[in-house]
Every structure is written in structure tokens, then in C-alpha cells.
PDB file of C-alpha atoms in Angstrom:
ATOM      1  CA  MET D   1      47.774  78.577  60.707  1.00 42.00           C
ATOM      2  CA  SER D   2      50.623  80.769  59.412  1.00 50.00           C
ATOM      3  CA  LEU D   3      53.924  79.262  58.319  1.00 45.00           C
ATOM      4  CA  HIS D   4      55.696  81.114  61.150  1.00 58.00           C
ATOM      5  CA  ARG D   5      53.384  79.736  63.832  1.00 65.00           C
ATOM      6  CA  SER D   6      53.578  76.256  62.292  1.00 69.00           C
ATOM      7  CA  SER D   7      57.369  76.401  62.419  1.00 75.00           C
ATOM      8  CA  GLN D   8      57.296  77.506  66.050  1.00 78.00           C
ATOM      9  CA  ARG D   9      54.938  74.687  66.988  1.00 80.00           C
ATOM     10  CA  HIS D  10      57.209  72.197  65.190  1.00 89.00           C
ATOM     11  CA  HIS D  11      60.208  73.500  67.165  1.00 93.00           C
ATOM     12  CA  ALA D  12      58.336  73.138  70.464  1.00 93.00           C
ATOM     13  CA  ASP D  13      57.511  69.525  69.551  1.00 93.00           C
ATOM     14  CA  ILE D  14      61.188  68.811  68.818  1.00 92.00           C
ATOM     15  CA  VAL D  15      62.216  70.271  72.181  1.00 94.00           C
ATOM     16  CA  ARG D  16      59.674  68.114  74.013  1.00 93.00           C
ATOM     17  CA  GLU D  17      60.875  65.005  72.157  1.00 91.00           C
ATOM     18  CA  VAL D  18      64.515  65.681  72.996  1.00 91.00           C
ATOM     19  CA  VAL D  19      63.752  66.282  76.659  1.00 92.00           C
ATOM     20  CA  SER D  20      61.704  63.092  76.952  1.00 89.00           C
ATOM     21  CA  SER D  21      63.936  60.826  74.840  1.00 82.00           C
ATOM     22  CA  PRO D  22      67.541  59.967  75.871  1.00 72.00           C
ATOM     23  CA  LYS D  23      68.207  58.802  72.293  1.00 70.00           C
ATOM     24  CA  ALA D  24      67.053  62.113  70.835  1.00 60.00           C
ATOM     25  CA  ALA D  25      68.938  64.032  73.529  1.00 55.00           C
ATOM     26  CA  GLY D  26      72.206  62.635  72.238  1.00 55.00           C
ATOM     27  CA  ARG D  27      71.656  64.430  68.921  1.00 55.00           C
ATOM     28  CA  ALA D  28      70.899  67.849  70.401  1.00 56.00           C
ATOM     29  CA  GLY D  29      73.701  70.272  71.210  1.00 67.00           C
ATOM     30  CA  PHE D  30      71.932  71.908  74.136  1.00 87.00           C
ATOM     31  CA  ALA D  31      69.933  68.947  75.439  1.00 91.00           C
ATOM     32  CA  ALA D  32      71.076  69.491  79.034  1.00 92.00           C
ATOM     33  CA  SER D  33      69.961  73.114  78.911  1.00 95.00           C
ATOM     34  CA  TRP D  34      66.656  72.140  77.293  1.00 95.00           C
ATOM     35  CA  ARG D  35      66.082  69.652  80.108  1.00 94.00           C
ATOM     36  CA  ARG D  36      66.849  72.281  82.744  1.00 95.00           C
ATOM     37  CA  SER D  37      64.513  74.703  81.023  1.00 96.00           C
ATOM     38  CA  MET D  38      61.571  72.302  80.875  1.00 95.00           C
ATOM     39  CA  ILE D  39      62.034  70.131  83.966  1.00 94.00           C
ATOM     40  CA  HIS D  40      63.724  72.440  86.466  1.00 95.00           C
ATOM     41  CA  HIS D  41      62.394  75.815  85.346  1.00 96.00           C
ATOM     42  CA  LYS D  42      59.072  74.379  84.083  1.00 96.00           C
ATOM     43  CA  ILE D  43      58.987  76.500  80.915  1.00 96.00           C
ATOM     44  CA  ASP D  44      56.778  75.552  77.977  1.00 95.00           C
ATOM     45  CA  PRO D  45      58.829  75.913  74.760  1.00 95.00           C
ATOM     46  CA  ALA D  46      55.723  77.047  72.864  1.00 93.00           C
ATOM     47  CA  ASP D  47      54.972  79.917  75.243  1.00 89.00           C
ATOM     48  CA  MET D  48      56.464  83.378  74.913  1.00 81.00           C
ATOM     49  CA  PRO D  49      56.381  85.605  77.995  1.00 75.00           C
ATOM     50  CA  LEU D  50      55.060  89.111  77.835  1.00 69.00           C
ATOM     51  CA  ASP D  51      57.695  91.766  77.191  1.00 70.00           C
ATOM     52  CA  ALA D  52      57.920  92.407  80.913  1.00 78.00           C
ATOM     53  CA  ARG D  53      60.835  94.679  81.728  1.00 89.00           C
ATOM     54  CA  LEU D  54      61.859  96.298  84.943  1.00 91.00           C
ATOM     55  CA  SER D  55      60.759  99.852  85.606  1.00 90.00           C
ATOM     56  CA  GLU D  56      63.253 102.668  85.140  1.00 91.00           C
ATOM     57  CA  ALA D  57      63.749 102.830  88.927  1.00 94.00           C
ATOM     58  CA  GLU D  58      64.355  99.079  89.140  1.00 95.00           C
ATOM     59  CA  ILE D  59      66.790  99.145  86.222  1.00 94.00           C
ATOM     60  CA  ARG D  60      68.621 102.050  87.843  1.00 94.00           C
ATOM     61  CA  ALA D  61      68.975 100.069  91.075  1.00 96.00           C
ATOM     62  CA  ARG D  62      70.369  97.039  89.257  1.00 95.00           C
ATOM     63  CA  ARG D  63      72.775  99.232  87.304  1.00 95.00           C
ATOM     64  CA  GLU D  64      73.971 100.888  90.516  1.00 96.00           C
ATOM     65  CA  ALA D  65      74.606  97.449  92.015  1.00 95.00           C
ATOM     66  CA  SER D  66      76.835  96.683  89.015  1.00 96.00           C
ATOM     67  CA  GLY D  67      78.322 100.163  88.779  1.00 94.00           C
ATOM     68  CA  LEU D  68      81.982  99.132  88.571  1.00 96.00           C
ATOM     69  CA  LEU D  69      81.217  96.480  85.942  1.00 97.00           C
ATOM     70  CA  LEU D  70      79.333  99.009  83.804  1.00 98.00           C
ATOM     71  CA  GLN D  71      82.046 101.629  84.161  1.00 97.00           C
ATOM     72  CA  ILE D  72      84.864  99.290  83.195  1.00 97.00           C
ATOM     73  CA  ALA D  73      82.885  97.540  80.453  1.00 98.00           C
ATOM     74  CA  ALA D  74      81.706 100.705  78.668  1.00 97.00           C
ATOM     75  CA  PRO D  75      84.812 101.397  76.518  1.00 97.00           C
ATOM     76  CA  VAL D  76      85.242  97.685  75.783  1.00 97.00           C
ATOM     77  CA  LEU D  77      81.627  97.407  74.626  1.00 97.00           C
ATOM     78  CA  ASP D  78      82.101 100.519  72.490  1.00 97.00           C
ATOM     79  CA  ARG D  79      85.022  98.886  70.662  1.00 95.00           C
ATOM     80  CA  LEU D  80      83.157  95.617  70.200  1.00 96.00           C
ATOM     81  CA  ALA D  81      80.080  97.444  68.910  1.00 96.00           C
ATOM     82  CA  ARG D  82      82.034  99.312  66.230  1.00 92.00           C
ATOM     83  CA  ALA D  83      82.485  95.998  64.440  1.00 86.00           C
ATOM     84  CA  ALA D  84      79.428  93.998  65.499  1.00 93.00           C
ATOM     85  CA  CYS D  85      76.768  96.663  65.021  1.00 93.00           C
ATOM     86  CA  ASP D  86      77.906  97.309  61.452  1.00 89.00           C
ATOM     87  CA  ALA D  87      76.852  93.715  60.753  1.00 90.00           C
ATOM     88  CA  GLY D  88      73.388  94.279  62.190  1.00 93.00           C
ATOM     89  CA  CYS D  89      74.116  92.809  65.622  1.00 96.00           C
ATOM     90  CA  THR D  90      73.302  94.128  69.069  1.00 97.00           C
ATOM     91  CA  VAL D  91      75.903  94.083  71.852  1.00 98.00           C
ATOM     92  CA  LEU D  92      74.511  93.518  75.332  1.00 98.00           C
ATOM     93  CA  LEU D  93      75.854  93.358  78.872  1.00 98.00           C
ATOM     94  CA  SER D  94      73.978  91.470  81.561  1.00 98.00           C
ATOM     95  CA  ASP D  95      74.572  91.148  85.278  1.00 98.00           C
ATOM     96  CA  ALA D  96      75.116  87.815  87.041  1.00 97.00           C
ATOM     97  CA  GLY D  97      71.362  87.334  87.286  1.00 97.00           C
ATOM     98  CA  GLY D  98      70.863  87.521  83.522  1.00 98.00           C
ATOM     99  CA  LEU D  99      69.276  90.981  83.536  1.00 97.00           C
ATOM    100  CA  ILE D 100      70.348  93.120  80.565  1.00 98.00           C
ATOM    101  CA  LEU D 101      71.976  96.283  81.927  1.00 98.00           C
ATOM    102  CA  ASP D 102      73.368  97.967  78.827  1.00 97.00           C
ATOM    103  CA  GLU D 103      73.249  97.762  75.060  1.00 97.00           C
ATOM    104  CA  ARG D 104      75.015  98.943  71.943  1.00 98.00           C
ATOM    105  CA  VAL D 105      72.759  98.860  68.879  1.00 97.00           C
ATOM    106  CA  ARG D 106      72.180 100.922  65.755  1.00 95.00           C
ATOM    107  CA  ALA D 107      69.074 103.070  65.953  1.00 94.00           C
ATOM    108  CA  GLY D 108      67.623 101.404  62.877  1.00 94.00           C
ATOM    109  CA  ASP D 109      67.979  97.928  64.413  1.00 95.00           C
ATOM    110  CA  ALA D 110      66.857  98.746  67.947  1.00 95.00           C
ATOM    111  CA  GLY D 111      63.137  98.280  67.251  1.00 94.00           C
ATOM    112  CA  ASP D 112      63.559  94.731  65.973  1.00 93.00           C
ATOM    113  CA  PHE D 113      65.746  93.646  68.863  1.00 95.00           C
ATOM    114  CA  HIS D 114      63.536  95.320  71.448  1.00 95.00           C
ATOM    115  CA  ALA D 115      60.545  93.563  69.910  1.00 92.00           C
ATOM    116  CA  SER D 116      62.373  90.312  70.683  1.00 93.00           C
ATOM    117  CA  ASN D 117      62.803  91.574  74.261  1.00 94.00           C
ATOM    118  CA  LEU D 118      66.557  92.048  73.819  1.00 96.00           C
ATOM    119  CA  ALA D 119      66.622  95.346  75.687  1.00 96.00           C
ATOM    120  CA  PRO D 120      67.852  96.787  78.995  1.00 96.00           C
ATOM    121  CA  GLY D 121      65.645  95.687  81.872  1.00 96.00           C
ATOM    122  CA  SER D 122      64.771  92.303  80.319  1.00 96.00           C
ATOM    123  CA  ASP D 123      65.518  89.061  82.149  1.00 96.00           C
ATOM    124  CA  TRP D 124      67.427  86.603  79.939  1.00 97.00           C
ATOM    125  CA  SER D 125      68.361  84.130  82.649  1.00 97.00           C
ATOM    126  CA  GLU D 126      67.816  80.492  81.735  1.00 97.00           C
ATOM    127  CA  GLY D 127      65.020  80.403  84.289  1.00 96.00           C
ATOM    128  CA  ALA D 128      63.159  83.109  82.383  1.00 95.00           C
ATOM    129  CA  GLN D 129      63.931  82.356  78.718  1.00 96.00           C
ATOM    130  CA  GLY D 130      65.286  78.819  78.675  1.00 96.00           C
ATOM    131  CA  THR D 131      68.328  78.105  76.528  1.00 97.00           C
ATOM    132  CA  ASN D 132      69.872  81.354  75.240  1.00 97.00           C
ATOM    133  CA  GLY D 133      73.217  83.108  74.917  1.00 98.00           C
ATOM    134  CA  ILE D 134      73.071  84.938  78.240  1.00 98.00           C
ATOM    135  CA  GLY D 135      71.240  82.486  80.480  1.00 98.00           C
ATOM    136  CA  THR D 136      73.020  79.338  79.345  1.00 97.00           C
ATOM    137  CA  CYS D 137      76.386  81.100  79.502  1.00 98.00           C
ATOM    138  CA  LEU D 138      75.641  81.911  83.163  1.00 98.00           C
ATOM    139  CA  ALA D 139      74.225  78.467  83.931  1.00 97.00           C
ATOM    140  CA  GLU D 140      77.250  76.656  82.514  1.00 96.00           C
ATOM    141  CA  GLY D 141      79.944  79.241  83.248  1.00 95.00           C
ATOM    142  CA  ARG D 142      81.353  79.077  79.739  1.00 95.00           C
ATOM    143  CA  ALA D 143      81.167  80.823  76.396  1.00 96.00           C
ATOM    144  CA  VAL D 144      78.291  79.623  74.227  1.00 97.00           C
ATOM    145  CA  THR D 145      76.908  80.220  70.761  1.00 97.00           C
ATOM    146  CA  VAL D 146      73.207  79.416  70.584  1.00 97.00           C
ATOM    147  CA  TRP D 147      72.079  79.129  66.974  1.00 94.00           C
ATOM    148  CA  ARG D 148      68.535  79.900  65.983  1.00 93.00           C
ATOM    149  CA  ASP D 149      66.755  76.581  66.586  1.00 93.00           C
ATOM    150  CA  GLN D 150      69.012  75.706  69.525  1.00 95.00           C
ATOM    151  CA  HIS D 151      67.044  78.196  71.615  1.00 96.00           C
ATOM    152  CA  PHE D 152      64.513  76.630  73.950  1.00 96.00           C
ATOM    153  CA  ARG D 153      61.564  78.928  73.363  1.00 96.00           C
ATOM    154  CA  ALA D 154      60.145  78.682  69.862  1.00 95.00           C
ATOM    155  CA  GLY D 155      59.722  82.455  69.749  1.00 93.00           C
ATOM    156  CA  ASN D 156      63.492  82.969  70.072  1.00 95.00           C
ATOM    157  CA  THR D 157      64.494  80.792  67.107  1.00 94.00           C
ATOM    158  CA  GLY D 158      64.939  83.833  64.884  1.00 94.00           C
ATOM    159  CA  LEU D 159      68.029  84.791  66.895  1.00 96.00           C
ATOM    160  CA  THR D 160      71.655  83.706  67.016  1.00 96.00           C
ATOM    161  CA  CYS D 161      73.119  84.625  70.413  1.00 97.00           C
ATOM    162  CA  ILE D 162      76.795  84.539  71.352  1.00 98.00           C
ATOM    163  CA  GLY D 163      77.578  84.806  75.071  1.00 98.00           C
ATOM    164  CA  ALA D 164      80.931  85.214  76.840  1.00 98.00           C
ATOM    165  CA  PRO D 165      81.144  85.095  80.658  1.00 97.00           C
ATOM    166  CA  VAL D 166      82.753  87.910  82.628  1.00 98.00           C
ATOM    167  CA  PHE D 167      84.261  86.785  85.932  1.00 97.00           C
ATOM    168  CA  GLY D 168      84.715  89.137  88.865  1.00 96.00           C
ATOM    169  CA  ALA D 169      87.713  89.807  91.085  1.00 95.00           C
ATOM    170  CA  GLN D 170      86.816  86.949  93.436  1.00 94.00           C
ATOM    171  CA  GLY D 171      86.420  84.409  90.628  1.00 93.00           C
ATOM    172  CA  ASP D 172      82.625  84.631  90.658  1.00 95.00           C
ATOM    173  CA  LEU D 173      80.439  85.355  87.642  1.00 97.00           C
ATOM    174  CA  ALA D 174      79.874  89.085  87.255  1.00 97.00           C
ATOM    175  CA  GLY D 175      77.881  89.079  84.013  1.00 98.00           C
ATOM    176  CA  VAL D 176      77.822  88.194  80.334  1.00 98.00           C
ATOM    177  CA  ILE D 177      78.714  89.952  77.097  1.00 98.00           C
ATOM    178  CA  ASP D 178      76.191  88.877  74.476  1.00 98.00           C
ATOM    179  CA  VAL D 179      76.270  89.599  70.762  1.00 98.00           C
ATOM    180  CA  SER D 180      72.966  88.726  69.101  1.00 97.00           C
ATOM    181  CA  SER D 181      71.895  88.709  65.474  1.00 96.00           C
ATOM    182  CA  ALA D 182      68.500  88.263  63.835  1.00 93.00           C
ATOM    183  CA  ARG D 183      69.985  87.813  60.362  1.00 91.00           C
ATOM    184  CA  GLU D 184      69.308  84.572  58.526  1.00 88.00           C
ATOM    185  CA  ASP D 185      72.602  84.797  56.643  1.00 87.00           C
ATOM    186  CA  MET D 186      74.797  84.607  59.758  1.00 87.00           C
ATOM    187  CA  THR D 187      77.606  82.184  58.841  1.00 89.00           C
ATOM    188  CA  GLU D 188      79.530  79.848  61.137  1.00 88.00           C
ATOM    189  CA  GLY D 189      82.772  81.580  60.204  1.00 90.00           C
ATOM    190  CA  TYR D 190      81.506  85.016  61.140  1.00 90.00           C
ATOM    191  CA  ALA D 191      79.898  83.676  64.333  1.00 92.00           C
ATOM    192  CA  SER D 192      83.206  82.092  65.347  1.00 93.00           C
ATOM    193  CA  LEU D 193      85.013  85.385  64.783  1.00 92.00           C
ATOM    194  CA  VAL D 194      82.411  87.265  66.843  1.00 93.00           C
ATOM    195  CA  ALA D 195      82.638  84.648  69.595  1.00 95.00           C
ATOM    196  CA  LEU D 196      86.417  85.036  69.861  1.00 94.00           C
ATOM    197  CA  THR D 197      86.105  88.823  69.878  1.00 95.00           C
ATOM    198  CA  ALA D 198      83.439  88.702  72.594  1.00 96.00           C
ATOM    199  CA  GLN D 199      85.587  86.365  74.698  1.00 96.00           C
ATOM    200  CA  ASP D 200      88.590  88.683  74.333  1.00 95.00           C
ATOM    201  CA  ALA D 201      86.396  91.592  75.439  1.00 96.00           C
ATOM    202  CA  ALA D 202      85.177  89.620  78.455  1.00 97.00           C
ATOM    203  CA  LEU D 203      88.770  88.793  79.455  1.00 95.00           C
ATOM    204  CA  ARG D 204      89.772  92.447  79.151  1.00 95.00           C
ATOM    205  CA  ILE D 205      86.912  93.466  81.445  1.00 97.00           C
ATOM    206  CA  GLU D 206      87.820  90.707  83.918  1.00 97.00           C
ATOM    207  CA  GLY D 207      91.418  91.905  84.098  1.00 95.00           C
ATOM    208  CA  ASP D 208      90.376  95.522  84.574  1.00 96.00           C
ATOM    209  CA  LEU D 209      87.848  94.526  87.272  1.00 97.00           C
ATOM    210  CA  PHE D 210      90.595  92.664  89.116  1.00 96.00           C
ATOM    211  CA  ARG D 211      93.046  95.559  88.955  1.00 95.00           C
ATOM    212  CA  ALA D 212      90.358  97.976  90.136  1.00 96.00           C
ATOM    213  CA  ALA D 213      89.516  95.732  93.088  1.00 95.00           C
ATOM    214  CA  PHE D 214      93.164  95.547  94.190  1.00 95.00           C
ATOM    215  CA  GLN D 215      94.437  99.031  93.438  1.00 91.00           C
ATOM    216  CA  GLY D 216      96.776  99.099  96.426  1.00 84.00           C
ATOM    217  CA  ALA D 217      98.338  95.721  95.695  1.00 89.00           C
ATOM    218  CA  ARG D 218     101.039  94.595  93.320  1.00 86.00           C
ATOM    219  CA  ILE D 219      99.467  92.825  90.365  1.00 88.00           C
ATOM    220  CA  LEU D 220     101.436  89.858  89.156  1.00 85.00           C
ATOM    221  CA  SER D 221     100.862  87.734  86.097  1.00 81.00           C
ATOM    222  CA  ALA D 222     100.799  84.068  87.029  1.00 73.00           C
ATOM    223  CA  GLY D 223     102.421  83.434  83.670  1.00 62.00           C
ATOM    224  CA  PRO D 224     101.254  81.084  80.949  1.00 57.00           C
ATOM    225  CA  GLY D 225     102.138  77.485  81.655  1.00 50.00           C
ATOM    226  CA  GLU D 226     101.965  74.482  79.383  1.00 47.00           C
ATOM    227  CA  ASN D 227      98.815  73.252  81.142  1.00 50.00           C
ATOM    228  CA  ALA D 228      97.449  76.658  82.104  1.00 50.00           C
ATOM    229  CA  PRO D 229      93.737  77.189  81.529  1.00 56.00           C
ATOM    230  CA  GLN D 230      92.526  79.909  79.226  1.00 70.00           C
ATOM    231  CA  GLY D 231      91.655  83.073  81.081  1.00 82.00           C
ATOM    232  CA  VAL D 232      93.066  86.000  83.003  1.00 89.00           C
ATOM    233  CA  MET D 233      96.006  84.773  85.098  1.00 88.00           C
ATOM    234  CA  LEU D 234      96.582  87.463  87.724  1.00 91.00           C
ATOM    235  CA  LEU D 235      97.560  87.523  91.394  1.00 92.00           C
ATOM    236  CA  ALA D 236      97.391  90.463  93.819  1.00 93.00           C
ATOM    237  CA  LEU D 237     100.167  90.639  96.444  1.00 91.00           C
ATOM    238  CA  ASN D 238     100.369  92.832  99.513  1.00 90.00           C
ATOM    239  CA  ARG D 239     103.553  94.337 100.926  1.00 84.00           C
ATOM    240  CA  ASP D 240     104.352  91.076 102.706  1.00 85.00           C
ATOM    241  CA  ASP D 241     104.100  89.142  99.443  1.00 83.00           C
ATOM    242  CA  LEU D 242     100.942  87.385 100.590  1.00 90.00           C
ATOM    243  CA  VAL D 243      98.404  86.540  97.901  1.00 93.00           C
ATOM    244  CA  VAL D 244      95.387  88.712  98.696  1.00 95.00           C
ATOM    245  CA  GLY D 245      93.594  88.135  95.397  1.00 95.00           C
ATOM    246  CA  ALA D 246      93.597  85.733  92.466  1.00 94.00           C
ATOM    247  CA  THR D 247      91.545  85.523  89.303  1.00 95.00           C
ATOM    248  CA  ARG D 248      89.466  82.463  88.550  1.00 94.00           C
ATOM    249  CA  ALA D 249      91.987  81.059  86.063  1.00 92.00           C
ATOM    250  CA  ALA D 250      94.903  81.665  88.442  1.00 91.00           C
ATOM    251  CA  ARG D 251      93.055  79.937  91.294  1.00 92.00           C
ATOM    252  CA  LYS D 252      92.374  76.954  89.080  1.00 90.00           C
ATOM    253  CA  TYR D 253      95.875  76.737  87.615  1.00 86.00           C
ATOM    254  CA  LEU D 254      97.715  77.205  90.915  1.00 87.00           C
ATOM    255  CA  GLY D 255      95.275  75.287  93.110  1.00 88.00           C
ATOM    256  CA  ILE D 256      94.451  78.273  95.330  1.00 91.00           C
ATOM    257  CA  ASN D 257      91.303  77.915  97.433  1.00 91.00           C
ATOM    258  CA  THR D 258      89.320  80.692  99.056  1.00 91.00           C
ATOM    259  CA  GLU D 259      90.664  79.941 102.539  1.00 91.00           C
ATOM    260  CA  GLN D 260      94.226  80.566 101.348  1.00 93.00           C
ATOM    261  CA  ILE D 261      93.532  84.098 100.113  1.00 94.00           C
ATOM    262  CA  GLY D 262      95.319  86.491 102.459  1.00 92.00           C
ATOM    263  CA  GLN D 263      97.320  83.654 104.049  1.00 90.00           C
ATOM    264  CA  LEU D 264      99.363  82.238 101.184  1.00 88.00           C
ATOM    265  CA  PRO D 265     102.933  83.525 100.661  1.00 86.00           C
ATOM    266  CA  ALA D 266     103.663  84.109  96.992  1.00 82.00           C
ATOM    267  CA  ASN D 267     106.957  82.285  97.438  1.00 78.00           C
ATOM    268  CA  ASP D 268     104.989  79.087  98.014  1.00 77.00           C
ATOM    269  CA  LEU D 269     103.844  79.321  94.400  1.00 76.00           C
ATOM    270  CA  ILE D 270     107.381  79.484  93.011  1.00 60.00           C
ATOM    271  CA  GLY D 271     107.886  76.607  90.636  1.00 54.00           C
ATOM    272  CA  GLN D 272     104.253  76.711  89.522  1.00 56.00           C
ATOM    273  CA  GLY D 273     104.790  79.271  86.807  1.00 54.00           C
ATOM    274  CA  VAL D 274     105.265  82.494  88.772  1.00 55.00           C
ATOM    275  CA  ARG D 275     108.955  82.599  89.746  1.00 50.00           C
ATOM    276  CA  GLY D 276     110.017  84.979  87.004  1.00 53.00           C
ATOM    277  CA  GLY D 277     106.850  86.986  87.292  1.00 56.00           C
ATOM    278  CA  LEU D 278     107.217  87.498  91.038  1.00 60.00           C
ATOM    279  CA  GLN D 279     110.795  88.691  90.759  1.00 66.00           C
ATOM    280  CA  GLU D 280     109.935  90.932  87.838  1.00 66.00           C
ATOM    281  CA  ALA D 281     106.996  92.435  89.749  1.00 62.00           C
ATOM    282  CA  GLN D 282     109.152  93.074  92.839  1.00 70.00           C
ATOM    283  CA  ARG D 283     111.906  94.645  90.779  1.00 75.00           C
ATOM    284  CA  ALA D 284     109.448  96.853  88.878  1.00 72.00           C
ATOM    285  CA  ALA D 285     107.751  98.020  92.096  1.00 73.00           C
ATOM    286  CA  MET D 286     111.109  98.962  93.629  1.00 80.00           C
ATOM    287  CA  ALA D 287     112.238 100.728  90.473  1.00 83.00           C
ATOM    288  CA  ARG D 288     109.002 102.755  90.389  1.00 77.00           C
ATOM    289  CA  ALA D 289     109.405 103.692  94.063  1.00 80.00           C
ATOM    290  CA  LEU D 290     112.953 104.890  93.396  1.00 88.00           C
ATOM    291  CA  ALA D 291     111.850 106.900  90.391  1.00 84.00           C
ATOM    292  CA  ARG D 292     109.021 108.547  92.340  1.00 82.00           C
ATOM    293  CA  ASN D 293     111.455 109.587  95.045  1.00 86.00           C
ATOM    294  CA  GLY D 294     114.310 110.795  92.846  1.00 86.00           C
ATOM    295  CA  GLY D 295     116.546 107.827  93.716  1.00 89.00           C
ATOM    296  CA  ASN D 296     116.199 108.341  97.480  1.00 92.00           C
ATOM    297  CA  VAL D 297     116.396 104.782  98.902  1.00 92.00           C
ATOM    298  CA  SER D 298     115.013 105.690 102.335  1.00 92.00           C
ATOM    299  CA  ALA D 299     111.948 107.370 100.814  1.00 89.00           C
ATOM    300  CA  ALA D 300     111.421 104.524  98.359  1.00 86.00           C
ATOM    301  CA  ALA D 301     111.596 101.983 101.174  1.00 84.00           C
ATOM    302  CA  ARG D 302     108.992 103.957 103.158  1.00 83.00           C
ATOM    303  CA  ASP D 303     106.701 103.988 100.125  1.00 76.00           C
ATOM    304  CA  LEU D 304     106.891 100.199  99.971  1.00 75.00           C
ATOM    305  CA  GLY D 305     106.491  99.746 103.726  1.00 70.00           C
ATOM    306  CA  ILE D 306     109.867  98.080 104.220  1.00 79.00           C
ATOM    307  CA  GLY D 307     113.101  99.049 105.951  1.00 82.00           C
ATOM    308  CA  ARG D 308     116.066 100.660 104.224  1.00 88.00           C
ATOM    309  CA  ALA D 309     118.252  97.606 104.849  1.00 89.00           C
ATOM    310  CA  THR D 310     115.579  95.304 103.468  1.00 85.00           C
ATOM    311  CA  PHE D 311     115.309  97.490 100.380  1.00 87.00           C
ATOM    312  CA  TYR D 312     119.081  97.215  99.777  1.00 90.00           C
ATOM    313  CA  ARG D 313     119.008  93.450 100.330  1.00 86.00           C
ATOM    314  CA  LYS D 314     116.142  92.944  97.900  1.00 84.00           C
ATOM    315  CA  ALA D 315     117.733  95.306  95.368  1.00 87.00           C
ATOM    316  CA  LYS D 316     120.957  93.332  95.420  1.00 87.00           C
ATOM    317  CA  LYS D 317     119.108  90.039  95.003  1.00 82.00           C
ATOM    318  CA  LEU D 318     117.128  91.441  92.070  1.00 82.00           C
ATOM    319  CA  GLN D 319     120.173  93.131  90.513  1.00 83.00           C
ATOM    320  CA  LEU D 320     118.628  96.581  90.824  1.00 86.00           C
ATOM    321  CA  ASP D 321     121.130  99.421  90.815  1.00 83.00           C
ATOM    322  CA  VAL D 322     120.668 101.777  93.808  1.00 80.00           C
TER     323      VAL D 322
END
């Protein structure tokens, strides 16, 4: 038996021990994911699936279903790849189902990563591959770094995979940015830097997805609070100052539930970190309307869908010269 196969068999034995032993599980960083992989998804850690990828037509259909995500993510992935690919990494984007939709990889490295099935059209959900950067990120809704032997399948232990979740405009998971390396000399310091960069990229995409989904609304920053969660803190307001959209972090921080979207006046959130932001957003929207209409108050008011008298009243309250 080769050393490589012996090592893989040893890893599979460790995974089985951790899953079956509560004491061993306490020492494993991804024990919960390993248990899901073996018990719920019924995957054998020693098995490696065939490199089954979707057909070109099937990949095209999945890409079309995630068209806005791909469009908005493309320039962000390009920037991330300029740094990551120089270090021999591949940059991947998956959809919410764990299917890889897009990649950024150097031509000389593509063969190795594709041989590991890290390629567009491959399913890297936890149900397909067990513990990994994409699937476990989706399963747990958080950023993860899965080091080599933390992977569930023994055949994936040559990889270090760093996943950052991308949330959509409705607060749901839209996909994952994954940066993977097959290098043995990957250090914790470099992995931490890549993880932060991938998370920043994911937040940028989330913010752009939100703004694209609410193009006709005023976008308001919920404002960082002392106890605010990390994430994109944005609200979308209509002309009546009702909250018609909120990012996942804003919903969590401000306690907004789905039933309140479209019904909640923004003024009800004053005191929760958005007072200054709301007034600033209103003032900026009025100033832009005035500028577009050459200072004509009546025309600016029509643009905003309010009456001339209301415009003057709001302008006075916000100390906007008209």
C-alpha cells in the first residue's frame, strides 16, 4: 500500500472515531460537520466520488439562475484573484446549493485543482463532499477555514479551503466565495489574511446585490452601533419612509422580521442607531433632486413624489437651503 493511500485510510479511521466517540469529538474542530457528513449525509470518509460535473447546458442554466450574483461578483473576484492566484490559490464562487459557478485560477495551476474536482460545475455542498470550505460555510452560515486534515473525505486532505458566505438582498444565502490552496507550506498567518480578504469581498458583493435589488429606493446605512453585528448594515426606504428592504445584519441588529418589511416606518427605528443616517439620507436625496432640477423646488418635489409644501417643510427641518 502506498504512503498516500495509507495516510488517507488513517484519516478515514480518525473521522470514524471522532463521529462515534463524544470524547474524541471534543478535540476535533469540525466534529459537528463530520457527524452531519457521516450520519445525515451517509458519506464514507474513505470514498472519493467520481469527478462528476454538470454538463455545459446544466452549468449554463445554473449560471443564468445566479446571473445577478455572477455579474456583481466578477470585478470583486478579479481583485481578489490578483493577490490569491499569485500565491498558487484558486478563487471560486458557488451558488447557494454549493455548485461552483465561476473560478479564477492561473493556467498552470488549473489542472491540479480540476483534478481535485475544484472546477465549475462541481458540487461542493456538504451533502456531496462532507466538510469543506464551501459546503460547511453554507451549512453553518459563517466564514470557515478548513485545513487539510479537517476535511471529511480523505481524498480532500491535500487542500486548505477558505469560505466566506455571500448573503442576498433578502438576508438569505446567495453563495460562497472560496479560496483554496493545495500548497503544504500554507501558514496560519497567510490563511488568516486570505480569510479576511475573502470576507471583505463577500461583504462588498452583498452590499452591491442589495443596492441592485432596490435601485428605486433610498439606501440608508443602519450605522455601526456598539453591539452591532459584523456585516452589511443597509436599509432600503421607499418614498413614504417605509422600510422595504434590509440586509441580514440590519435585520438582526434592529430586530426586523420578514413580516415588517414594507410595513415598518423608518422613524420607528430612530434611537436604534439610524437617526443620523435617516436624516442624512433624506437631506442627500433632496439635495440631489434640487441639483437635477436646477434648484426648481416644484420639480424636485415631483421627482421625490411629495408636495411642494412638504418639500419646504422637510428642507427647513433638515436645514437644507432652498
